[in-house]
């Protein structure tokens, strides 16, 4: 599925300094029943966001008016668990375009990149710096620069490089997806299939 | 160059490698279910393309399906729509479809091996993280997202950066009451939920060679719970005997050719791994979890670790115990429970029902326990009946439900109520995983059986 190009993002952030945020929290299984990619943002972090009477839980960060923005900053091992791409869809649909953490689960990271959400992995100390800055000033802005592969805390000028493979980077910069690439080499794939033993 | 089992399978499936990018990996088998596929099929429709290799694709309904009265129409409208979408998409693309009521229906990771779809040396994907189960046969099997499901449907390939390699070696002998589930929960408790992220794991050592195929599946199934993309075990005679004669397994000359290939599938002496770990099998106790991720496990006779000496980090660890309403230092033995769930792609196979029945035989289900016993497939259900296990279960006050994923992720009506404790043989104890507010304790079928007859966490070794 085609998505918006990602180049440079300058935004306030939503901090979530919790470790091992799993995809069942990002979107609980009972909200996976759609047959179209619609409305998943409403159920992002559903059970942390709303109580059993569907009333907002005040101390959860998405219900705190002080915090908003296109960048979600999460604790270590963000996105562990289920392979549901719905978790990445919910994050995108809610309005985030980037997730920053010190460590991501593999499938979640791939899912994000496949739909145009940039996962940015930084060192634990840098992640702490972001949390500290946002704690001091909820309006603190973070700059995410994909072409030059760095993230910057604007108020302090503190920068950190991040890794991304060149192919995925090109895709995100141009809004391409893997299927476009694979369809172009279909005849090579069909030839290859003839030599596989199983 | 000396190669690992993983290298051998991966390298033989690379269509092309991109410089500083991923490999284009050919996929031999693609399993499809109702939850993660509809948007992928919509994508194909938008691009106006068909599934490239429908004969390499298999569809079943499992995540959403009810586990009682399967002959009646599915009441939940959204579930019904999703099941119908899979049926229609399978038909439109000529994919074999084993929906509700079909004799081959069951949990995707249970039926793949049962029908010989899962083969050594194959690459297997499915839009489900527990696809790692199939690695028990020496295949590379891993879970994928919906965009990737669309990729595989349309081109039979996926773009993946080759993961790093890890080997986990366990030798020794397992004590009585210690099952493959305990081995897996032990490994995860040592590795943590992110300890194998970025890696593909090979399990090695006599503990695994001595395990049944069902046991190996349980271990590989749980690889994802320590962050690994997948886990695999080198195929051996046990593997070949399991596969031989199954419906989709190679026959005749194809079998002979396949065997030649399969016998090459082991790690060369001296091949290198990025990381290697060694554990002693005789140190493993029956395991139990106390927190909200599968890494929060311990020997059943132990006490919950103190917040400061855990791997999870203070704040997150405290949040987790607070959700479970347990305290650091607490002993799990004797804690009251409300539900028992036997089933899932982790422990929904015949061996798991045999183990459960061994303990409940001649005993009675505790009155304060609601027990959901859900076979992984119709084939498992049939074996339960044929082997006389159903009678044992019924005599002890248990009933058998119909196959499906059920309370493992509670997408259907099998939801653990808020605040209730469930001893589950499934794979995840995340907050609300088995229903909003539910509290999950992961354990083996033996521990689940001991809990079911006593109404509290009990040491299964006392019943064996």
XYZ file of C-alpha atoms in Angstrom, chain B residues 3-377:
375
model
C 27.250 -23.258 7.396
C 24.612 -23.421 10.071
C 21.276 -25.151 9.514
C 19.743 -21.698 9.240
C 22.293 -20.571 6.605
C 21.626 -23.658 4.506
C 17.885 -23.095 4.348
C 18.050 -19.307 4.018
C 20.784 -19.199 1.373
C 19.022 -21.757 -0.814
C 15.945 -19.483 -0.960
C 17.576 -16.167 -1.871
C 16.333 -15.028 -5.283
C 18.622 -12.003 -5.187
C 20.420 -9.890 -2.611
C 20.247 -6.112 -2.603
C 23.440 -4.251 -1.808
C 23.147 -2.763 1.691
C 19.578 -3.933 1.753
C 17.417 -6.963 2.294
C 17.392 -10.321 0.494
C 14.521 -11.317 -1.744
C 13.555 -14.584 -0.087
C 11.440 -17.195 -1.865
C 8.655 -18.651 0.283
C 7.705 -22.319 -0.155
C 4.550 -22.330 1.952
C 2.215 -19.513 2.943
C -0.431 -20.105 5.591
C -3.301 -17.630 5.706
C -5.963 -16.956 8.362
C -8.915 -14.619 8.619
C -7.505 -11.817 10.771
C -4.324 -10.662 9.065
C -5.279 -11.381 5.449
C -8.349 -9.313 4.376
C -6.456 -6.046 3.914
C -3.734 -7.911 1.989
C -6.344 -9.325 -0.406
C -7.787 -5.815 -0.782
C -4.306 -4.690 -1.796
C -4.210 -7.333 -4.537
C -7.584 -6.167 -5.747
C -6.381 -2.560 -5.929
C -3.368 -3.634 -7.948
C -5.559 -5.916 -10.006
C -3.362 -8.982 -9.530
C -3.983 -12.592 -8.535
C -2.189 -14.807 -6.039
C 0.945 -15.969 -7.865
C 1.125 -19.514 -6.455
C -2.228 -20.547 -4.947
C -0.928 -24.139 -4.654
C 1.694 -22.926 -2.180
C -0.940 -21.104 -0.136
C -3.278 -22.607 2.497
C -6.132 -20.877 4.303
C -7.860 -21.775 7.541
C -10.152 -19.999 9.982
C -9.016 -20.112 13.613
C -8.532 -16.799 15.457
C -12.165 -15.701 15.462
C -14.024 -18.957 15.471
C -16.382 -20.000 18.271
C -15.452 -23.162 20.171
C -19.005 -24.308 20.813
C -21.854 -24.856 18.350
C -19.630 -24.459 15.311
C -22.399 -25.863 13.141
C -24.489 -22.741 13.829
C -23.951 -19.378 12.094
C -21.313 -17.230 13.840
C -23.230 -14.724 15.955
C -20.625 -11.960 16.206
C -21.200 -9.900 13.071
C -17.633 -8.679 12.664
C -16.196 -12.173 13.141
C -18.736 -13.498 10.695
C -17.685 -10.887 8.105
C -14.032 -11.691 8.531
C -14.641 -15.437 8.144
C -16.732 -14.812 5.044
C -14.071 -12.556 3.577
C -11.489 -15.338 3.911
C -13.799 -17.841 2.273
C -14.509 -15.499 -0.623
C -10.879 -14.484 -1.064
C -9.759 -18.125 -1.039
C -12.354 -18.988 -3.649
C -11.508 -16.008 -5.862
C -7.831 -16.931 -5.804
C -8.250 -20.744 -5.833
C -6.551 -21.221 -2.499
C -7.337 -24.406 -0.522
C -9.669 -23.232 2.263
C -10.328 -25.210 5.427
C -12.978 -23.117 7.115
C -15.303 -23.734 10.025
C -16.796 -27.189 9.873
C -14.191 -28.521 7.429
C -12.611 -31.757 8.687
C -9.129 -30.272 8.325
C -9.992 -27.084 10.192
C -7.881 -26.097 13.161
C -5.246 -23.689 14.393
C -2.975 -22.808 11.499
C 0.188 -23.946 13.301
C -1.363 -27.215 14.384
C -2.732 -28.275 11.002
C 0.348 -27.342 8.944
C 2.400 -30.188 10.428
C -0.605 -32.535 10.671
C -1.114 -32.541 6.912
C 2.525 -32.547 5.865
C 2.476 -28.931 4.650
C 5.318 -28.186 7.053
C 8.539 -29.713 5.718
C 12.237 -29.593 6.596
C 14.273 -27.096 4.627
C 11.190 -25.125 3.607
C 10.559 -21.430 4.100
C 7.168 -20.907 5.710
C 5.413 -17.670 6.608
C 2.046 -16.675 8.031
C 0.574 -13.435 9.339
C 0.994 -14.684 12.877
C 4.009 -14.450 15.148
C 3.748 -18.072 16.310
C 4.604 -19.293 12.830
C 7.931 -20.078 14.484
C 6.232 -23.367 15.523
C 7.060 -24.954 12.161
C 10.787 -24.551 12.823
C 10.502 -27.804 14.802
C 10.881 -29.568 11.436
C 14.048 -27.745 10.430
C 12.241 -25.166 8.345
C 12.686 -21.410 8.443
C 9.308 -20.240 9.642
C 8.412 -16.788 10.875
C 5.517 -14.425 11.422
C 4.862 -11.482 9.129
C 2.657 -8.388 8.975
C -0.196 -7.779 6.562
C 1.894 -5.777 4.055
C 4.182 -8.792 3.902
C 1.217 -11.154 3.525
C 0.295 -9.081 0.476
C 3.886 -9.374 -0.773
C 3.858 -13.156 -0.511
C 0.398 -13.538 -2.014
C 1.386 -11.431 -5.000
C 4.975 -12.563 -5.587
C 5.684 -15.584 -3.289
C 8.640 -13.589 -1.983
C 9.412 -11.410 0.960
C 12.112 -8.802 1.442
C 14.040 -9.521 4.606
C 17.399 -8.674 6.011
C 19.058 -11.923 7.056
C 18.785 -12.170 10.862
C 21.756 -12.946 13.083
C 22.262 -16.499 14.304
C 21.959 -17.786 17.843
C 22.310 -21.284 19.230
C 20.812 -22.396 22.512
C 22.330 -25.647 23.783
C 20.662 -27.672 26.511
C 21.950 -31.046 27.613
C 21.307 -33.135 30.689
C 18.148 -34.918 31.716
C 14.777 -33.432 32.521
C 13.257 -34.183 35.928
C 9.857 -35.768 36.289
C 7.046 -33.276 35.653
C 9.192 -31.078 33.411
C 7.695 -30.719 29.924
C 8.823 -28.966 26.728
C 6.703 -25.960 27.821
C 8.791 -25.701 30.988
C 11.996 -25.878 28.952
C 10.756 -23.001 26.791
C 9.543 -20.867 29.724
C 12.883 -21.509 31.442
C 14.817 -20.340 28.383
C 12.663 -17.203 28.063
C 13.051 -16.403 31.772
C 16.833 -16.499 31.293
C 16.872 -14.661 27.965
C 14.119 -12.076 28.749
C 11.449 -11.110 26.214
C 13.931 -9.231 24.051
C 17.065 -11.337 24.520
C 16.904 -12.956 21.087
C 15.539 -10.016 19.080
C 17.225 -9.750 15.694
C 18.229 -13.430 15.798
C 17.082 -16.754 14.454
C 17.614 -19.471 17.048
C 18.749 -23.049 16.623
C 17.975 -25.329 19.569
C 20.610 -27.957 20.077
C 21.434 -30.655 22.606
C 20.037 -33.957 23.793
C 17.067 -32.287 25.511
C 15.707 -31.401 22.074
C 16.747 -34.527 20.196
C 14.930 -36.604 22.819
C 11.768 -34.498 22.567
C 8.760 -35.651 20.555
C 7.822 -33.618 17.472
C 4.945 -32.116 19.491
C 7.392 -31.046 22.179
C 9.746 -29.505 19.635
C 6.813 -27.573 18.208
C 6.015 -26.157 21.657
C 9.611 -24.994 22.091
C 9.910 -23.442 18.623
C 6.456 -21.876 19.005
C 7.656 -19.838 21.983
C 10.835 -18.550 20.258
C 9.076 -15.288 19.450
C 8.477 -14.699 23.171
C 12.170 -13.951 23.656
C 12.079 -11.704 20.605
C 13.562 -14.202 18.108
C 12.218 -14.181 14.557
C 12.041 -17.928 14.777
C 13.557 -21.068 16.184
C 14.542 -24.310 14.510
C 15.681 -27.823 15.302
C 17.657 -29.991 12.864
C 15.468 -32.697 11.337
C 16.204 -36.326 12.256
C 14.593 -39.768 11.882
C 11.844 -38.693 14.270
C 11.043 -35.792 11.965
C 11.032 -37.936 8.817
C 8.852 -40.611 10.449
C 6.367 -37.950 11.527
C 6.067 -36.533 8.009
C 6.013 -39.735 5.966
C 2.637 -40.525 4.461
C 0.948 -37.262 5.412
C -1.324 -35.847 2.764
C 0.833 -33.020 1.399
C 4.203 -34.657 2.083
C 6.299 -35.704 -0.936
C 5.581 -39.208 -2.250
C 7.540 -41.783 -4.277
C 10.534 -40.356 -6.098
C 9.826 -36.937 -4.651
C 10.152 -38.436 -1.176
C 13.517 -39.998 -2.042
C 14.771 -36.688 -3.456
C 13.455 -34.771 -0.491
C 15.176 -37.148 1.932
C 18.499 -36.589 0.164
C 18.074 -32.852 0.704
C 16.776 -33.168 4.264
C 19.725 -35.287 5.379
C 22.029 -32.346 4.611
C 20.109 -30.140 7.022
C 22.268 -29.833 10.090
C 24.807 -27.297 11.253
C 28.338 -28.030 10.035
C 30.923 -28.653 12.729
C 32.718 -25.385 13.354
C 30.020 -23.169 11.815
C 29.766 -19.890 13.665
C 26.907 -18.291 15.531
C 26.642 -14.634 16.524
C 25.605 -15.699 20.011
C 25.613 -18.989 21.830
C 24.078 -19.991 25.169
C 24.326 -23.133 27.298
C 21.853 -24.277 29.915
C 21.674 -27.391 32.061
C 18.482 -29.372 31.495
C 18.574 -30.962 34.944
C 18.186 -27.519 36.575
C 14.762 -26.931 35.040
C 11.711 -27.175 37.312
C 8.061 -27.047 36.274
C 7.691 -23.351 35.421
C 5.089 -20.700 36.057
C 4.765 -17.005 35.202
C 3.850 -14.315 37.718
C 3.878 -11.139 35.624
C 2.677 -9.668 32.343
C 5.252 -10.881 29.875
C 6.474 -14.434 29.215
C 9.956 -13.570 30.470
C 8.524 -13.146 33.964
C 8.668 -16.835 34.777
C 10.203 -18.945 37.533
C 10.345 -22.451 38.966
C 6.964 -23.231 40.502
C 8.349 -23.680 44.013
C 10.137 -20.321 44.041
C 9.163 -16.819 45.116
C 8.487 -13.808 42.893
C 11.765 -11.888 42.453
C 12.240 -8.581 44.221
C 11.645 -5.501 42.074
C 15.246 -4.374 42.198
C 16.878 -7.619 41.135
C 14.695 -8.387 38.134
C 15.643 -7.893 34.511
C 12.522 -5.918 33.706
C 13.485 -2.649 35.337
C 11.885 -1.201 38.461
C 8.946 0.840 37.190
C 7.738 -1.597 34.519
C 8.176 -4.553 36.866
C 6.107 -2.855 39.578
C 3.401 -1.952 37.053
C 3.269 -5.583 36.042
C 2.939 -6.973 39.592
C 0.348 -4.325 40.362
C -1.730 -5.530 37.400
C -1.485 -9.129 38.632
C -2.142 -8.024 42.246
C 0.886 -10.012 43.368
C 3.709 -8.800 45.593
C 7.437 -9.258 45.264
C 8.636 -12.253 47.254
C 5.215 -13.977 47.098
C 5.164 -17.716 46.550
C 2.904 -18.825 43.716
C 2.062 -22.238 45.175
C -1.302 -22.076 46.885
C -2.571 -18.966 45.088
C -6.222 -19.275 44.151
C -7.157 -19.410 40.484
C -10.484 -19.119 38.638
C -9.967 -20.451 35.113
C -7.909 -23.081 33.350
C -7.267 -22.937 29.610
C -5.755 -25.954 27.867
C -5.144 -25.328 24.186
C -3.575 -22.936 21.617
C -0.823 -23.396 19.031
C 1.568 -23.752 21.958
C -0.103 -26.620 23.815
C -3.187 -27.716 21.870
C -1.782 -30.954 20.447
C -2.573 -34.531 21.397
C 0.471 -34.893 23.648
C -0.793 -31.951 25.720
C -4.170 -33.595 26.251
C -2.456 -36.841 27.195
C -0.397 -34.977 29.807
C -3.430 -33.128 31.185
C -5.473 -36.312 31.424
C -2.663 -38.119 33.253
C -3.178 -35.841 36.260
C -6.961 -35.428 36.191
C -7.547 -39.165 35.765
C -9.476 -40.434 38.765
C -9.722 -36.930 40.243
C -12.384 -34.222 40.013
C -12.324 -30.704 38.663
C -12.349 -28.182 41.493
C -15.777 -26.526 41.862
C -14.343 -23.009 41.809
C -12.609 -23.547 38.473
C -14.034 -22.955 35.014
C -12.029 -25.054 32.565
C -11.850 -24.558 28.806
C -10.235 -27.491 27.017
C -9.797 -26.619 23.367
C -8.134 -29.010 20.906
C -5.864 -27.444 18.300
C -7.636 -29.123 15.406
